Short mmCIF file of C-alpha atoms in Angstrom, two decimals:
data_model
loop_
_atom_site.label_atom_id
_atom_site.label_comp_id
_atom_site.label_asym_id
_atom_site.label_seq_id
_atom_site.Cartn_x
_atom_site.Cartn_y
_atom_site.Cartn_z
CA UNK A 11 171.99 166.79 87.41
CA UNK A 12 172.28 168.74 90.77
CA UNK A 13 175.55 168.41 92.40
CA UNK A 14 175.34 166.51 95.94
CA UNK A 15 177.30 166.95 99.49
CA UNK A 16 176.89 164.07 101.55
CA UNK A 17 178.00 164.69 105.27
CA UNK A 18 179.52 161.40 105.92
CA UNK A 19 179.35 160.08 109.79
CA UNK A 20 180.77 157.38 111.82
CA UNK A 21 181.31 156.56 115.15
CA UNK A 22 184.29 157.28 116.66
CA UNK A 23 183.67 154.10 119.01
CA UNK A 24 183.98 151.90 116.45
CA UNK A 25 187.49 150.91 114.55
CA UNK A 26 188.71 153.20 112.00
CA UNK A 27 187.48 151.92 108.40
CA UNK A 28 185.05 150.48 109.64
CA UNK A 29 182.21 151.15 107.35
CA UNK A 30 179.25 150.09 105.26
CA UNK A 31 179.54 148.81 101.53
CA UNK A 32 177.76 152.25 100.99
CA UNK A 33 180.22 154.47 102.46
CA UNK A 34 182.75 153.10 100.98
CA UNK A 35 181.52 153.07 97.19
CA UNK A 36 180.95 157.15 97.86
CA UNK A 37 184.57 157.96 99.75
CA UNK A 38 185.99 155.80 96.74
CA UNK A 39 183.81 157.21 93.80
CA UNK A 40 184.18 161.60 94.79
CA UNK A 41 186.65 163.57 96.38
CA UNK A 42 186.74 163.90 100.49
CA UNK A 43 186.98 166.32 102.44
CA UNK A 44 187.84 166.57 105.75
CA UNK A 45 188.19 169.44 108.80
CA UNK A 46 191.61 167.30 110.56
CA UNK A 47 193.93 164.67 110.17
CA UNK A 48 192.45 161.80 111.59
CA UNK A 49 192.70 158.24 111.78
CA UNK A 50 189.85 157.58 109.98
CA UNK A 51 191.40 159.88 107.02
CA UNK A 52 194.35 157.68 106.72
CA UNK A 53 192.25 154.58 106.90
CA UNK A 54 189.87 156.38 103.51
CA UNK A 55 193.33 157.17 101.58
CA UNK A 56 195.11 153.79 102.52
CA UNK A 57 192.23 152.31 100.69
CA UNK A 58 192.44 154.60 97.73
CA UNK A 59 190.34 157.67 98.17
CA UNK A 60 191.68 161.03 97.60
CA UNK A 61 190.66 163.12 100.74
CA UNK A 62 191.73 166.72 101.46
CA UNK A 63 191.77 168.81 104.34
CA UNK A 64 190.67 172.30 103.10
CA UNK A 65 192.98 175.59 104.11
CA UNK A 66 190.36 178.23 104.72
CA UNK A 67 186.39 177.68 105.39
CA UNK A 68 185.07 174.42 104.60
CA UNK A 69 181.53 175.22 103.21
CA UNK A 70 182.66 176.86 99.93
CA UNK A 71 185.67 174.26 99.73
CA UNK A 72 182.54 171.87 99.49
CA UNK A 73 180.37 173.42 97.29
CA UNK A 74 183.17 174.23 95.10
CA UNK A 75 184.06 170.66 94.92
CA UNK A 76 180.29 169.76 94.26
CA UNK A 77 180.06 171.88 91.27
CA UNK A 78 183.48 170.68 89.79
CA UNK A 79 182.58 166.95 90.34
CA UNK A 80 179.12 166.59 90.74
CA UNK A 81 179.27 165.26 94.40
CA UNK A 82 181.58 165.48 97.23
CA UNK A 83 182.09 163.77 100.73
CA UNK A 84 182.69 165.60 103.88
CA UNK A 85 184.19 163.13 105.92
CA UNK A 86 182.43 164.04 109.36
CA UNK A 87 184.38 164.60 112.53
CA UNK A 88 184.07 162.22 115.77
CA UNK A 89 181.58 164.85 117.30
CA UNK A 90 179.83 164.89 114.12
CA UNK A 91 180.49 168.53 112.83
CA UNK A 92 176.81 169.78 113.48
CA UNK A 93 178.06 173.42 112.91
CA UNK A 94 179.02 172.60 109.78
CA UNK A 95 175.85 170.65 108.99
CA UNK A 96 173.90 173.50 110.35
CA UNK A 97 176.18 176.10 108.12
CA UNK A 98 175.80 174.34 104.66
CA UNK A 99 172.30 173.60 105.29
CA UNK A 100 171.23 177.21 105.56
CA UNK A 101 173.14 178.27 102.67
CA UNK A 102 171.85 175.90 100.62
CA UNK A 103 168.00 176.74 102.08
CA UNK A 104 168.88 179.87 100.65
CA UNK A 105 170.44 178.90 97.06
CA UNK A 106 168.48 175.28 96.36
CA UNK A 107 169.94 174.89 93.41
CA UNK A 108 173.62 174.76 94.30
CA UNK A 109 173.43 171.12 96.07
CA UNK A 110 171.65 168.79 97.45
CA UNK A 111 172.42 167.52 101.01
CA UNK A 112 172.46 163.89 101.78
CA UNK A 113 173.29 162.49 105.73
CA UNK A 114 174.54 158.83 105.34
CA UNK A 115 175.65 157.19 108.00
CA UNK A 116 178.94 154.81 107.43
CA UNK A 117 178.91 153.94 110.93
CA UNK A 118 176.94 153.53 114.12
CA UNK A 119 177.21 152.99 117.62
CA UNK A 120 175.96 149.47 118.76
CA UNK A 121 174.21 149.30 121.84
CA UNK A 122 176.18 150.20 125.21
CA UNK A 123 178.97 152.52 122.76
CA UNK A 124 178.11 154.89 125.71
CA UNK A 125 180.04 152.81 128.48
CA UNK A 126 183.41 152.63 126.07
CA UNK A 127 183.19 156.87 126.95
CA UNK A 128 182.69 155.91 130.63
CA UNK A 129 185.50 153.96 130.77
CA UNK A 130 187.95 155.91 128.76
CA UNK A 131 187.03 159.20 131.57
CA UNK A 132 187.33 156.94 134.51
CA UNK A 133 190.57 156.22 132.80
CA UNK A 134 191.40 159.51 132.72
CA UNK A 135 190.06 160.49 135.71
CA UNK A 136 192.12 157.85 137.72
CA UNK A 137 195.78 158.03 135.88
CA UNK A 138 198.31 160.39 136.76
CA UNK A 139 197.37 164.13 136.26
CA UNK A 140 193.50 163.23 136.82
CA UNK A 141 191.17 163.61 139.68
CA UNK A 142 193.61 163.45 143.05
CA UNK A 143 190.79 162.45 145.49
CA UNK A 144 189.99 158.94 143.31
CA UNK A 145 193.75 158.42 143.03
CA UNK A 146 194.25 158.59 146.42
CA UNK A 147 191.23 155.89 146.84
CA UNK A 148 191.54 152.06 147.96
CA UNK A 149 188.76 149.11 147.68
CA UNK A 150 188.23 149.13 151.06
CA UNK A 151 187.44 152.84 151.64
CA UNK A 152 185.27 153.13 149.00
CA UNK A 153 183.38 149.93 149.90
CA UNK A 154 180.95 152.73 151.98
CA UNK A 155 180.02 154.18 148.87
CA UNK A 156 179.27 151.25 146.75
CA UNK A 157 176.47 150.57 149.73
CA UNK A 158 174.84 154.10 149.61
CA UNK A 159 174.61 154.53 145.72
CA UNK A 160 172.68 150.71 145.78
CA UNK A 161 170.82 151.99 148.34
CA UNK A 162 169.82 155.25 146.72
CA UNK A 163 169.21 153.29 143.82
CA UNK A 164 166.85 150.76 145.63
CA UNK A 165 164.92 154.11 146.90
CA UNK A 166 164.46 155.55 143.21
CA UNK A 167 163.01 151.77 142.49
CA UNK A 168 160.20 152.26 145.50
CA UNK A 169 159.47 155.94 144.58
CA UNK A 170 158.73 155.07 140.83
CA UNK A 171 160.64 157.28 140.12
CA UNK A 172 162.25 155.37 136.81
CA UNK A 173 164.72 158.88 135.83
CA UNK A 174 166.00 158.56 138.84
CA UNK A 175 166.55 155.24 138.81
CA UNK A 176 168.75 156.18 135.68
CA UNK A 177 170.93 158.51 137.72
CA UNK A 178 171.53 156.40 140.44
CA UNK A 179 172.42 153.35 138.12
CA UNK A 180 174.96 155.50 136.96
CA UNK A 181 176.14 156.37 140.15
CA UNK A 182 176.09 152.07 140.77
CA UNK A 183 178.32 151.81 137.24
CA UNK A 184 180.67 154.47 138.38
CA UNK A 185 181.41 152.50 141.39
CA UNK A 186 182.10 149.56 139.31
CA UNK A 187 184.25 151.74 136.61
CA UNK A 188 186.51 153.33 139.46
CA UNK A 189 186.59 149.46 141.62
CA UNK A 190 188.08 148.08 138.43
CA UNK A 191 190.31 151.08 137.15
CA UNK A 192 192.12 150.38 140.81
CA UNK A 193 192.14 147.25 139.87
CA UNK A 194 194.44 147.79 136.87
CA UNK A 195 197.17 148.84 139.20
CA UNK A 196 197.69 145.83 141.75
CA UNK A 197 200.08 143.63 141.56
CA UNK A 198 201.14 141.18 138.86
CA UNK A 199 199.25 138.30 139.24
CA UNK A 200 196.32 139.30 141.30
CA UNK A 201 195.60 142.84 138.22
CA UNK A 202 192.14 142.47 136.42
CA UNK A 203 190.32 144.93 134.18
CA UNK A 204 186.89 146.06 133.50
CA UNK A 205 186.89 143.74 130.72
CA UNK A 206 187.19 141.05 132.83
CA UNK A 207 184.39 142.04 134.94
CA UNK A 208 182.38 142.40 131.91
CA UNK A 209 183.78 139.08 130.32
CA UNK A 210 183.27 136.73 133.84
CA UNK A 211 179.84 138.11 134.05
CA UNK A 212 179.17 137.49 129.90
CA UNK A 213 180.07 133.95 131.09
CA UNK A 214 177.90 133.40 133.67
CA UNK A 215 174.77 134.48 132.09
CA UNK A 216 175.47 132.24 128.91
CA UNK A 217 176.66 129.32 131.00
CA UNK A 218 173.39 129.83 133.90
CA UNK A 219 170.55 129.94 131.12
CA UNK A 220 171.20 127.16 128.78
CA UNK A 221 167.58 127.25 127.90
CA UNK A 222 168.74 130.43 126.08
CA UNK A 223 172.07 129.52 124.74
CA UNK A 224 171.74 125.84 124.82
CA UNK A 225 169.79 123.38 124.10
CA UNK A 226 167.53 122.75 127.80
CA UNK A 227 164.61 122.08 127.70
CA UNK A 228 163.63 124.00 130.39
CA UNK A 229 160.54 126.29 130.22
CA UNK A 230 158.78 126.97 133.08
CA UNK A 231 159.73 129.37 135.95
CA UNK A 232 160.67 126.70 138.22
CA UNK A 233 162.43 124.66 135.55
CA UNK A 234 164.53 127.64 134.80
CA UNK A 235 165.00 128.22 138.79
CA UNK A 236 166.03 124.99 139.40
CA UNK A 237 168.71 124.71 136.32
CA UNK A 238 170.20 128.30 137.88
CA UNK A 239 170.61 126.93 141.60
CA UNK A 240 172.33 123.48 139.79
CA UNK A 241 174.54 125.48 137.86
CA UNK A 242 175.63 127.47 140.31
CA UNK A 243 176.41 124.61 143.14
CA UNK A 244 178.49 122.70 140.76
CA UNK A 245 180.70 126.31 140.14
CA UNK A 246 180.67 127.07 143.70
CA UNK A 247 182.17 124.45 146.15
CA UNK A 248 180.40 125.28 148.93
CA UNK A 249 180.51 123.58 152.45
CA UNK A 250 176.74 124.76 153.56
CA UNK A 251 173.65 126.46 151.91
CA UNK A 252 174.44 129.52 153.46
CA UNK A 253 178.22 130.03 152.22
CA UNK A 254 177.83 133.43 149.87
CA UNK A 255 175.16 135.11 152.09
CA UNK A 256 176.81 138.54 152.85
CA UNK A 257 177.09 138.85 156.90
CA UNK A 258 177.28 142.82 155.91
CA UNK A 259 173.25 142.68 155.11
CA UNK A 260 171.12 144.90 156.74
CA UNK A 261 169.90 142.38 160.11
CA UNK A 262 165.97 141.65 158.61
CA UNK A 263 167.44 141.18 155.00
CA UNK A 264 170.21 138.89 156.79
CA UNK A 265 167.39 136.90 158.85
CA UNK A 266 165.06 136.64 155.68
CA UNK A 267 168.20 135.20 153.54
CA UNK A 268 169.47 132.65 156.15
CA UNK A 269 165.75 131.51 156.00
CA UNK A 270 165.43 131.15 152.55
CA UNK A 271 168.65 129.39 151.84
CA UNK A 272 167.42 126.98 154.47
CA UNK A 273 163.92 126.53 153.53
CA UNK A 274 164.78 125.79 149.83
CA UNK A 275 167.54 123.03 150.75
CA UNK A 276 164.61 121.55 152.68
CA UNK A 277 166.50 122.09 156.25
CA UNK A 278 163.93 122.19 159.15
CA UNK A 279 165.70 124.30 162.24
CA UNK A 280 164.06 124.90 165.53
CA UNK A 281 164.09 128.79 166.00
CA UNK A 282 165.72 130.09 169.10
CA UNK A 283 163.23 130.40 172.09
CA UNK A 284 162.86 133.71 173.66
CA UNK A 285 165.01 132.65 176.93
CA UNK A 286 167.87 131.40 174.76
CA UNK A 287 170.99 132.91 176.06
CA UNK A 288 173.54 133.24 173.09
CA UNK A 289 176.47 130.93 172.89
CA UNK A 290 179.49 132.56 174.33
CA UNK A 291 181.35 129.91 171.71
CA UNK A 292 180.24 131.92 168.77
CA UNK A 293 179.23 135.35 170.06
CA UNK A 294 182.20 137.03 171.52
CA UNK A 295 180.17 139.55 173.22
CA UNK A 296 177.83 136.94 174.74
CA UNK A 297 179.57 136.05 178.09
CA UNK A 298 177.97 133.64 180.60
CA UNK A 299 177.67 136.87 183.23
CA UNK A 300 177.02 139.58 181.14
CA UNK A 301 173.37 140.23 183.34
CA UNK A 302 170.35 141.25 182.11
CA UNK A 303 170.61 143.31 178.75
CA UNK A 304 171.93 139.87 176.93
CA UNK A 305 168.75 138.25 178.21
CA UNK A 306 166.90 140.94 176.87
CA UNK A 307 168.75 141.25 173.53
CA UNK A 308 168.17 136.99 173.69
CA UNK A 309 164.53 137.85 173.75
CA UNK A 310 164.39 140.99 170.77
CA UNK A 311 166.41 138.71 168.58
CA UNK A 312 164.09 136.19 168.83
CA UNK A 313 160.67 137.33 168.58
CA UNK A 314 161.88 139.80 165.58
CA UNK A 315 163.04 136.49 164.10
CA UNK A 316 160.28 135.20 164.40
CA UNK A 317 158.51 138.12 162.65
CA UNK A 318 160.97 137.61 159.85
CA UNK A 319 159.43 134.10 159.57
CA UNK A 320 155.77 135.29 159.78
CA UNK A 321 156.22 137.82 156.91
CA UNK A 322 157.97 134.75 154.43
CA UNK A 323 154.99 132.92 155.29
CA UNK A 324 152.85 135.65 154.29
CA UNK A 325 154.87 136.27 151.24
CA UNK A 326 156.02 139.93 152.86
CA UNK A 327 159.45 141.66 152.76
CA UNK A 328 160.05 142.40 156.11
CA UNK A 329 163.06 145.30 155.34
CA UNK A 330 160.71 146.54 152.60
CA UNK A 331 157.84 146.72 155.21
CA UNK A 332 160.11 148.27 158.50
CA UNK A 333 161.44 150.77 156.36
CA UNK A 334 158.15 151.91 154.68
CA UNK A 335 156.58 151.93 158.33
CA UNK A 336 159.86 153.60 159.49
CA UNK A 337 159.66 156.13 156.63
CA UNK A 338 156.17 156.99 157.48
CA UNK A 339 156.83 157.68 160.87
CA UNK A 340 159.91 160.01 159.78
CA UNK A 341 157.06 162.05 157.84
CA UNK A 342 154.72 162.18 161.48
CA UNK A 343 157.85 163.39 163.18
CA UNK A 344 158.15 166.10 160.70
CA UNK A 345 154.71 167.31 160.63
CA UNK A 346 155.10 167.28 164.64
CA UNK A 347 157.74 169.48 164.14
CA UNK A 348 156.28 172.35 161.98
CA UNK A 349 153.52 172.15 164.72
CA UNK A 350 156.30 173.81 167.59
CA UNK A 351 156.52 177.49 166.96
CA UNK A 352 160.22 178.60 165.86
CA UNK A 353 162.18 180.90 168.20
#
């Protein structure tokens, strides 16, 4: 019978000993060996494997073993010891019959094992000894950059341009990693982790689609709208349609909201005329005598409000369409340019 190595990997995401039935019939049926100490080497001998770390080079350690047992287990490291994969598989491309090499995996990363890594280097990044500019950072004046990297994001989404979209998500997630690293460090009482991000917002999605993880009966796109806005009134005590609508929002995306919100609690609201003066009550810059320019301003507001109405009604997103229009006449300005000969 040809002896066998089998290159033995897990992820180092998971929990040490944590493997398949496989995995550990082989570690507990042939010797293992290993390049380190590791956690994962005391978890194999705790449950009664003999595993060895070798003193010189590890390939003929292996095929040494092989041929004195029959089969032997390298117990893979957490980056997955390709230069040792790469080594032993050569050799024995050149000498076939020594052993036979056999990949089995004991472990695997589930799905999103990638953002464990982010967190762990934000970790790093943002504890003593790390990176000094995101030590020396606060909610507040990074609240800037949360904006741009959505907004860079939202301009990879209108390009098409779906890799990157994948950058810029990350850019998004590092925001979020770094908002709730800070977090770690307030005071007791008012300290929350990324884990509770991730945990409030597991929550809400299980709790707002009981059609998915209950037993509604909900299943058509209205239905399912309908259930949402329900669910989320009787979470939210809220004094008016419009409490939650960010005041931050660009001024068309603000207009379009306010409108929405309005039009979907069934509200019908005269919209200002274009001669309403604002009310100095709730516009501190709005005074009785400040002349002409408030009329004006009065008169802009209101007509582009009124656009903002005109493009719901035609099912158009008036930021989406200003800013294409806007963008378009960024690219005639440029073409104007290269038209003016350079000094």
């Amino acid at each position: 019978m040809t002896a066998r190595v089998v290159l033995l990997v897990t992820s180092p995401r998971l929990p040490v000993g944590l493997l398949t039935a496989a995995a550990w019939d082989v570690v507990r049926g042939n010797p293992v060996l290993a390049g380190a100490e590791s956690g994962l080497t005391a978890a194999v001998r705790a449950a009664g494997a003999e595993v060895t770390v070798p003193d010189g080079p590890p390939v003929p350690a292996l095929l040494h073993a092989a041929a004195a047992h029959g089969a032997v287990v390298w117990l893979a490291g957490p980056a997955g010891d390709e230069a040792l994969a790469r080594e032993l598989g050569l050799r024995l491309a050149r000498e076939p019959g020594l052993a036979e090499l056999e990949l089995m995996y004991g472990s695997w990363d589930p799905p999103g094992a990638r953002l464990l890594d982010a967190v762990e280097v934000m970790d790093r990044l943002a504890s003593p000894g790390g990176d000094p500019w995101k030590r020396a950072q606060t909610h507040r004046s990074l609240a800037g950059y949360l904006i741009e990297e959505c907004y860079e994001a939202y301009d990879a989404i209108g390009a098409d341009d779906t890799d990157a979209l994948r950058e810029e998500l990350g850019d998004v997630l590092l925001q979020v990693l770094l908002h709730a690293r800070m977090a770690e460090e307030l005071p007791d009482g008012a300290r929350w982790t990324v884990d509770d991000v991730a945990g409030g917002l597991v929550d809400k999605m299980i709790r707002r689609n009981p059609h998915v993880f209950a037993d509604d009966r909900a299943t058509t796109l209205d239905e399912i709208t309908a259930n949402w806005e329900r669910i989320k009134r009787a979470e939210k005590a809220r004094d008016s349609v419009l409490d939650g609508i960010a005041p931050s929002l660009p001024a068309l995306a603000l207009a379009a909201k306010i409108l929405d919100r309005a039009g979907r609690a069934g509200l019908t609201v005269p919209l200002p005329a274009a001669d309403a003066r604002p009310d100095p009550s709730t516009d501190p810059e709005a005074r009785p005598d400040a002349g002409p320019r408030v009329d004006a301003e009065a008169r802009l507001g209101a007509e582009l409000l009124a656009a903002v109405v005109a493009a719901r009604a035609a099912d158009l997103d008036p930021e989406a369409a200003l800013r294409r229009t806007a963008l378009a006449y960024a690219d005639a300005v440029r073409a104007a340019e290269r038209t003016i000969p350079r000094p």
